[in-house]
Amino acid sequence: MNKSHKIALISLLSLSNVSMVLPAAADPARDAILATLAEEAKKADPAFGGFSAERGQAFFAAKHTGGKPDTPSCTSCHSQDPTAAGETRAGKRIEPLAVSKNPSRFTKVDEVNKWFGRNCNSVLGRECTAVEKGDFIIYLSGK
Amino acid sequence: MKRLVLLSTIVFTLGLSGLRADEGVKVSPIDHAATLKECGGCHIAFPPQMLPSRSWIKLMGDLANHFGENASLDQAVQDDIATYLAAHAADAPATKGGARFTKGVGADSVPLRITDTPYWKREHDEIAASRFSDPKIKSKANCIACHRTADKGEFLEED
C-alpha cells in the first residue's frame, strides 16, 4: 500500500467513525424539544433516566387500545418502516418519520405538539406522556 | 380510412355521452393559507363550494372526531378556517354556481361528506365501487387520485 492509499484509507475510517459517534442528524431545535420533554419527564418521575430508542421502537410498532378503531397503531398511517413514506386514510402521502430521510422532522415545536396531540388521541385515546414522546423522537432520530 | 371512420365514430359517441376528457367541474381554488395547510395536511383541501355552510360549521365544530380521527386545531386556527369555509360554501352569497352542488340536499340535511351529496353520487354513478378500494385510490376522499388537478379546483373527467 503506498502512502496516498494509506491516507485515503485513514480518512475514510475516521469519516465513518465520526458518522457513528454523532447522532444521525443533530439539530438544535430538536434538541431543545427533547430537553423540554426531559424536564417534563423528570417532573413527573424524579427517577427518570433518559429516553430510550428501544422503547420508542416498541411504542411505534405496538398495537394500542383505547383509541379510534381505524388507527390502532402509529404504523396504521406511517407504515411499518419509518424510513418509508406513509399514507393517510384519505390516501395522501405522508413524508417519512425517520430523520435520516426527512431532516426537518421534530424541529418545529408547534407541529410536534399538534401531531402528538391529534395522533396520540387517535391511536391511544389519550395524551402521550413526555417519556413516550421523547422515546419516539429519539428512536426516529436514529432511523 | 377505416381507422378514421372508427375514430370519428368514437369521438362522436363520446361527445354525445358526455364523456369528453375535458369535461368536469371547475371551482375557484382555495386561496386561504390556513385552510390549505391544515386541511391539506391529510387530504386535499376540499372545495368549500361543494357543501352548504351549515355542513362546514358542524364539521369544524367537532374536529376531535373527524371521520375516525382526531384532527384538532388551536381554537383560533379552527375559527379562521371555519369562517373561510362558510363564506365560500355552496349557499354563501358570494359563491357563484353553488346551487348545483346542493341540488337534492334537503333543507334540514347536513351532509358532512361531499361524497354523500346527490351531486357527487350522480357524477360518479358510472364508477364501480371496487375502484375506490383500489390500493392506488384507497378512498373516495382521494379526489386527486383520478382528478389530477383537483388541488387547483379542477375536477375533470378522468381519461
Short mmCIF file of C-alpha atoms in Angstrom, two decimals:
data_model
loop_
_atom_site.label_atom_id
_atom_site.label_comp_id
_atom_site.label_asym_id
_atom_site.label_seq_id
_atom_site.Cartn_x
_atom_site.Cartn_y
_atom_site.Cartn_z
CA MET A 1 0.00 0.00 0.00
CA ASN A 2 1.52 3.32 -0.99
CA LYS A 3 1.35 6.49 1.07
CA SER A 4 -1.59 8.14 -0.68
CA HIS A 5 -3.64 4.97 -0.39
CA LYS A 6 -2.91 4.84 3.33
CA ILE A 7 -4.00 8.44 3.80
CA ALA A 8 -7.18 7.78 1.84
CA LEU A 9 -7.94 4.73 3.96
CA ILE A 10 -7.31 6.58 7.21
CA SER A 11 -9.54 9.46 6.10
CA LEU A 12 -12.25 7.02 5.18
CA LEU A 13 -12.03 5.28 8.55
CA SER A 14 -12.10 8.49 10.52
CA LEU A 15 -15.04 9.71 8.46
CA SER A 16 -17.02 6.56 9.23
CA ASN A 17 -16.10 6.91 12.92
CA VAL A 18 -17.45 10.41 13.00
CA SER A 19 -20.74 9.31 11.50
CA MET A 20 -21.01 6.50 14.04
CA VAL A 21 -20.34 8.74 17.02
CA LEU A 22 -22.62 11.62 16.08
CA PRO A 23 -26.39 11.12 16.17
CA ALA A 24 -27.91 10.75 12.70
CA ALA A 25 -28.83 14.39 12.47
CA ALA A 26 -28.25 16.61 15.47
CA ASP A 27 -30.40 19.71 15.29
CA PRO A 28 -30.54 22.43 17.93
CA ALA A 29 -34.31 22.85 17.57
CA ARG A 30 -34.90 19.11 18.00
CA ASP A 31 -32.51 19.03 20.96
CA ALA A 32 -34.47 21.85 22.59
CA ILE A 33 -37.75 19.95 22.13
CA LEU A 34 -36.14 16.87 23.69
CA ALA A 35 -34.76 18.93 26.58
CA THR A 36 -38.24 20.29 27.35
CA LEU A 37 -39.68 16.77 27.26
CA ALA A 38 -36.88 15.50 29.54
CA GLU A 39 -37.69 18.24 32.05
CA GLU A 40 -41.35 17.27 31.97
CA ALA A 41 -40.44 13.61 32.39
CA LYS A 42 -38.27 14.37 35.42
CA LYS A 43 -41.04 16.41 36.96
CA ALA A 44 -43.45 13.51 36.58
CA ASP A 45 -40.92 10.97 37.81
CA PRO A 46 -37.70 12.05 39.59
CA ALA A 47 -36.20 8.61 38.78
CA PHE A 48 -36.46 9.28 35.02
CA GLY A 49 -33.22 8.02 33.49
CA GLY A 50 -33.33 9.33 29.92
CA PHE A 51 -35.16 8.48 26.71
CA SER A 52 -34.83 5.11 25.02
CA ALA A 53 -34.82 4.41 21.28
CA GLU A 54 -35.73 0.80 22.04
CA ARG A 55 -38.83 1.79 23.96
CA GLY A 56 -39.63 4.24 21.15
CA GLN A 57 -39.41 1.49 18.57
CA ALA A 58 -41.69 -0.79 20.58
CA PHE A 59 -44.19 2.05 21.05
CA PHE A 60 -44.13 2.86 17.33
CA ALA A 61 -44.76 -0.75 16.26
CA ALA A 62 -47.25 -1.68 19.00
CA LYS A 63 -50.97 -2.15 18.51
CA HIS A 64 -52.56 0.11 21.09
CA THR A 65 -56.03 0.06 22.56
CA GLY A 66 -58.25 2.87 23.72
CA GLY A 67 -58.05 4.95 20.57
CA LYS A 68 -60.17 5.10 17.46
CA PRO A 69 -60.79 1.74 15.77
CA ASP A 70 -59.36 2.76 12.38
CA THR A 71 -55.98 3.77 13.82
CA PRO A 72 -54.74 1.22 16.38
CA SER A 73 -51.04 1.91 15.71
CA CYS A 74 -48.61 4.58 14.52
CA THR A 75 -47.99 2.16 11.66
CA SER A 76 -51.64 2.41 10.55
CA CYS A 77 -50.67 5.54 8.63
CA HIS A 78 -46.87 5.80 8.86
CA SER A 79 -46.23 2.26 7.51
CA GLN A 80 -44.15 -0.39 9.29
CA ASP A 81 -40.92 1.18 8.05
CA PRO A 82 -40.37 4.71 9.32
CA THR A 83 -37.80 5.36 6.59
CA ALA A 84 -40.56 4.86 4.01
CA ALA A 85 -43.41 7.22 3.19
CA GLY A 86 -46.75 6.56 4.81
CA GLU A 87 -50.29 7.26 3.68
CA THR A 88 -53.24 8.92 5.40
CA ARG A 89 -56.56 7.10 5.47
CA ALA A 90 -57.66 9.51 2.75
CA GLY A 91 -54.77 8.32 0.57
CA LYS A 92 -52.40 11.27 0.87
CA ARG A 93 -48.68 10.59 1.08
CA ILE A 94 -47.02 11.18 4.47
CA GLU A 95 -43.33 12.01 4.32
CA PRO A 96 -41.11 9.57 6.26
CA LEU A 97 -40.81 9.97 10.04
CA ALA A 98 -37.16 8.90 10.04
CA VAL A 99 -34.91 11.92 10.48
CA SER A 100 -32.31 10.46 8.10
CA LYS A 101 -34.91 10.65 5.30
CA ASN A 102 -36.64 13.78 6.46
CA PRO A 103 -34.27 16.05 8.44
CA SER A 104 -36.92 18.63 9.34
CA ARG A 105 -38.85 16.10 11.47
CA PHE A 106 -39.34 17.11 15.12
CA THR A 107 -37.77 20.56 14.69
CA LYS A 108 -40.91 22.74 14.93
CA VAL A 109 -42.44 22.72 18.37
CA ASP A 110 -45.94 23.74 17.17
CA GLU A 111 -46.03 20.93 14.61
CA VAL A 112 -44.73 18.40 17.14
CA ASN A 113 -47.38 19.43 19.65
CA LYS A 114 -50.14 19.45 17.05
CA TRP A 115 -49.39 15.98 15.69
CA PHE A 116 -48.75 14.29 19.04
CA GLY A 117 -51.93 15.98 20.31
CA ARG A 118 -54.01 14.59 17.47
CA ASN A 119 -52.40 11.25 16.85
CA CYS A 120 -51.96 10.14 20.45
CA ASN A 121 -55.68 10.76 20.85
CA SER A 122 -56.50 8.88 17.65
CA VAL A 123 -54.24 5.91 18.46
CA LEU A 124 -54.32 5.70 22.27
CA GLY A 125 -57.39 7.70 23.20
CA ARG A 126 -55.30 9.93 25.48
CA GLU A 127 -52.38 12.34 25.50
CA CYS A 128 -48.93 10.77 25.25
CA THR A 129 -46.60 11.13 28.21
CA ALA A 130 -43.38 13.12 27.93
CA VAL A 131 -41.44 9.84 28.11
CA GLU A 132 -43.43 8.34 25.22
CA LYS A 133 -42.88 11.44 23.10
CA GLY A 134 -39.16 11.63 23.89
CA ASP A 135 -38.63 7.91 23.24
CA PHE A 136 -40.45 8.28 19.92
CA ILE A 137 -38.30 11.22 18.81
CA ILE A 138 -35.05 9.56 19.93
CA TYR A 139 -35.96 6.37 18.05
CA LEU A 140 -36.76 8.21 14.83
CA SER A 141 -33.73 10.50 15.12
CA GLY A 142 -31.58 7.40 14.87
CA LYS A 143 -33.51 5.93 11.94
CA MET B 1 -59.68 5.30 -43.95
CA LYS B 2 -61.46 2.67 -41.89
CA ARG B 3 -59.50 3.84 -38.91
CA LEU B 4 -60.52 7.42 -39.48
CA VAL B 5 -64.18 6.44 -39.60
CA LEU B 6 -63.81 4.41 -36.43
CA LEU B 7 -62.04 7.26 -34.70
CA SER B 8 -64.70 9.76 -35.75
CA THR B 9 -67.39 7.40 -34.50
CA ILE B 10 -65.67 7.07 -31.15
CA VAL B 11 -65.18 10.80 -30.82
CA PHE B 12 -68.80 11.44 -31.82
CA THR B 13 -70.12 8.81 -29.41
CA LEU B 14 -68.03 10.09 -26.52
CA GLY B 15 -69.21 13.60 -27.30
CA LEU B 16 -72.83 12.51 -27.18
CA SER B 17 -72.49 10.56 -23.96
CA GLY B 18 -70.81 13.48 -22.24
CA LEU B 19 -67.54 11.66 -21.61
CA ARG B 20 -65.16 14.05 -23.27
CA ALA B 21 -61.85 14.01 -21.49
CA ASP B 22 -62.01 17.71 -20.70
CA GLU B 23 -65.47 17.63 -19.17
CA GLY B 24 -65.90 18.10 -15.48
CA VAL B 25 -66.34 20.87 -12.99
CA LYS B 26 -64.13 23.77 -12.01
CA VAL B 27 -64.42 25.89 -8.89
CA SER B 28 -62.34 28.79 -7.61
CA PRO B 29 -59.25 27.33 -5.95
CA ILE B 30 -58.80 27.85 -2.23
CA ASP B 31 -56.75 30.97 -1.53
CA HIS B 32 -56.58 30.73 2.25
CA ALA B 33 -53.24 29.64 3.65
CA ALA B 34 -54.52 28.07 6.89
CA THR B 35 -57.18 26.04 5.07
CA LEU B 36 -54.65 24.80 2.52
CA LYS B 37 -52.12 23.89 5.20
CA GLU B 38 -54.33 22.35 7.87
CA CYS B 39 -57.00 20.61 5.78
CA GLY B 40 -54.36 19.75 3.21
CA GLY B 41 -52.23 18.00 5.82
CA CYS B 42 -54.20 14.76 5.45
CA HIS B 43 -56.18 15.12 2.19
CA ILE B 44 -56.62 17.76 -0.48
CA ALA B 45 -58.33 20.78 0.97
CA PHE B 46 -61.82 20.07 -0.34
CA PRO B 47 -63.65 22.88 -2.16
CA PRO B 48 -65.92 24.74 0.25
CA GLN B 49 -68.36 25.27 -2.66
CA MET B 50 -69.32 21.60 -2.57
CA LEU B 51 -71.14 21.67 0.80
CA PRO B 52 -73.58 24.13 2.38
CA SER B 53 -72.26 26.40 5.11
CA ARG B 54 -74.19 24.51 7.84
CA SER B 55 -72.12 21.42 6.93
CA TRP B 56 -68.80 23.21 7.31
CA ILE B 57 -69.84 24.74 10.61
CA LYS B 58 -70.85 21.34 12.01
CA LEU B 59 -67.73 19.62 10.68
CA MET B 60 -65.37 22.30 12.01
CA GLY B 61 -67.13 22.13 15.38
CA ASP B 62 -66.10 18.53 16.01
CA LEU B 63 -62.56 18.08 14.73
CA ALA B 64 -61.79 15.75 17.64
CA ASN B 65 -64.00 13.21 15.85
CA HIS B 66 -63.13 13.79 12.23
CA PHE B 67 -64.11 10.72 10.19
CA GLY B 68 -62.48 8.37 12.67
CA GLU B 69 -59.53 10.56 13.60
CA ASN B 70 -58.65 13.40 15.90
CA ALA B 71 -57.90 16.44 13.74
CA SER B 72 -57.99 19.07 16.49
CA LEU B 73 -56.62 22.53 15.86
CA ASP B 74 -55.91 25.54 18.05
CA GLN B 75 -59.18 27.40 18.54
CA ALA B 76 -58.02 30.49 16.63
CA VAL B 77 -56.95 28.47 13.58
CA GLN B 78 -60.12 26.41 13.72
CA ASP B 79 -62.29 29.57 13.79
CA ASP B 80 -60.32 31.14 10.95
CA ILE B 81 -60.79 28.09 8.72
CA ALA B 82 -64.46 27.67 9.66
CA THR B 83 -65.13 31.30 8.71
CA TYR B 84 -63.38 30.87 5.36
CA LEU B 85 -65.23 27.65 4.53
CA ALA B 86 -68.64 29.07 5.49
CA ALA B 87 -68.02 32.23 3.45
CA HIS B 88 -67.22 30.14 0.36
CA ALA B 89 -69.82 27.41 0.85
CA ALA B 90 -72.37 26.36 -1.79
CA ASP B 91 -75.03 28.62 -0.31
CA ALA B 92 -72.82 31.56 0.62
CA PRO B 93 -73.91 34.83 -1.05
CA ALA B 94 -70.51 35.27 -2.71
CA THR B 95 -70.47 31.79 -4.27
CA LYS B 96 -71.47 31.61 -7.93
CA GLY B 97 -72.99 28.41 -9.24
CA GLY B 98 -73.05 26.71 -5.85
CA ALA B 99 -76.64 25.53 -6.16
CA ARG B 100 -75.70 22.59 -8.41
CA PHE B 101 -73.67 21.03 -5.59
CA THR B 102 -76.54 21.07 -3.11
CA LYS B 103 -79.34 20.16 -5.53
CA GLY B 104 -81.31 17.42 -3.80
CA VAL B 105 -79.88 18.12 -0.35
CA GLY B 106 -82.83 18.61 1.99
CA ALA B 107 -83.05 21.90 3.88
CA ASP B 108 -82.66 20.10 7.20
CA SER B 109 -79.99 17.70 5.98
CA VAL B 110 -76.38 18.42 6.97
CA PRO B 111 -74.11 16.27 4.81
CA LEU B 112 -70.59 16.01 6.24
CA ARG B 113 -69.13 14.20 3.28
CA ILE B 114 -69.11 15.66 -0.23
CA THR B 115 -69.36 12.04 -1.38
CA ASP B 116 -72.76 11.78 0.35
CA THR B 117 -74.32 14.55 -1.71
CA PRO B 118 -76.70 13.66 -4.56
CA TYR B 119 -74.49 15.76 -6.86
CA TRP B 120 -71.36 13.69 -6.14
CA LYS B 121 -73.29 10.44 -6.46
CA ARG B 122 -74.78 11.47 -9.80
CA GLU B 123 -71.38 12.45 -11.14
CA HIS B 124 -69.81 9.15 -10.06
CA ASP B 125 -72.67 6.75 -10.76
CA GLU B 126 -70.74 5.09 -13.58
CA ILE B 127 -67.73 4.31 -11.36
CA ALA B 128 -67.69 0.81 -9.89
CA ALA B 129 -67.44 0.76 -6.08
CA SER B 130 -64.44 -1.56 -6.34
CA ARG B 131 -62.38 1.19 -7.99
CA PHE B 132 -62.43 3.24 -4.82
CA SER B 133 -60.93 0.40 -2.79
CA ASP B 134 -58.07 0.01 -5.29
CA PRO B 135 -54.88 0.49 -3.22
CA LYS B 136 -53.83 3.31 -5.57
CA ILE B 137 -57.04 5.18 -4.82
CA LYS B 138 -57.80 3.90 -1.30
CA SER B 139 -60.69 6.23 -0.55
CA LYS B 140 -63.45 8.24 -2.19
CA ALA B 141 -61.88 11.19 -0.38
CA ASN B 142 -58.76 10.83 -2.54
CA CYS B 143 -60.13 13.03 -5.35
CA ILE B 144 -56.68 13.73 -6.75
CA ALA B 145 -56.03 10.04 -7.48
CA CYS B 146 -58.31 10.41 -10.52
CA HIS B 147 -58.78 14.17 -10.86
CA ARG B 148 -55.11 15.03 -11.18
CA THR B 149 -55.57 18.77 -10.75
CA ALA B 150 -58.21 18.61 -8.02
CA ASP B 151 -55.99 20.72 -5.78
CA LYS B 152 -56.47 23.57 -8.27
CA GLY B 153 -60.24 23.28 -8.07
CA GLU B 154 -60.43 21.27 -11.31
CA PHE B 155 -62.39 18.04 -11.23
CA LEU B 156 -62.11 16.88 -14.81
CA GLU B 157 -63.41 13.63 -16.19
CA GLU B 158 -60.72 11.04 -15.81
CA ASP B 159 -59.01 9.98 -19.00
#
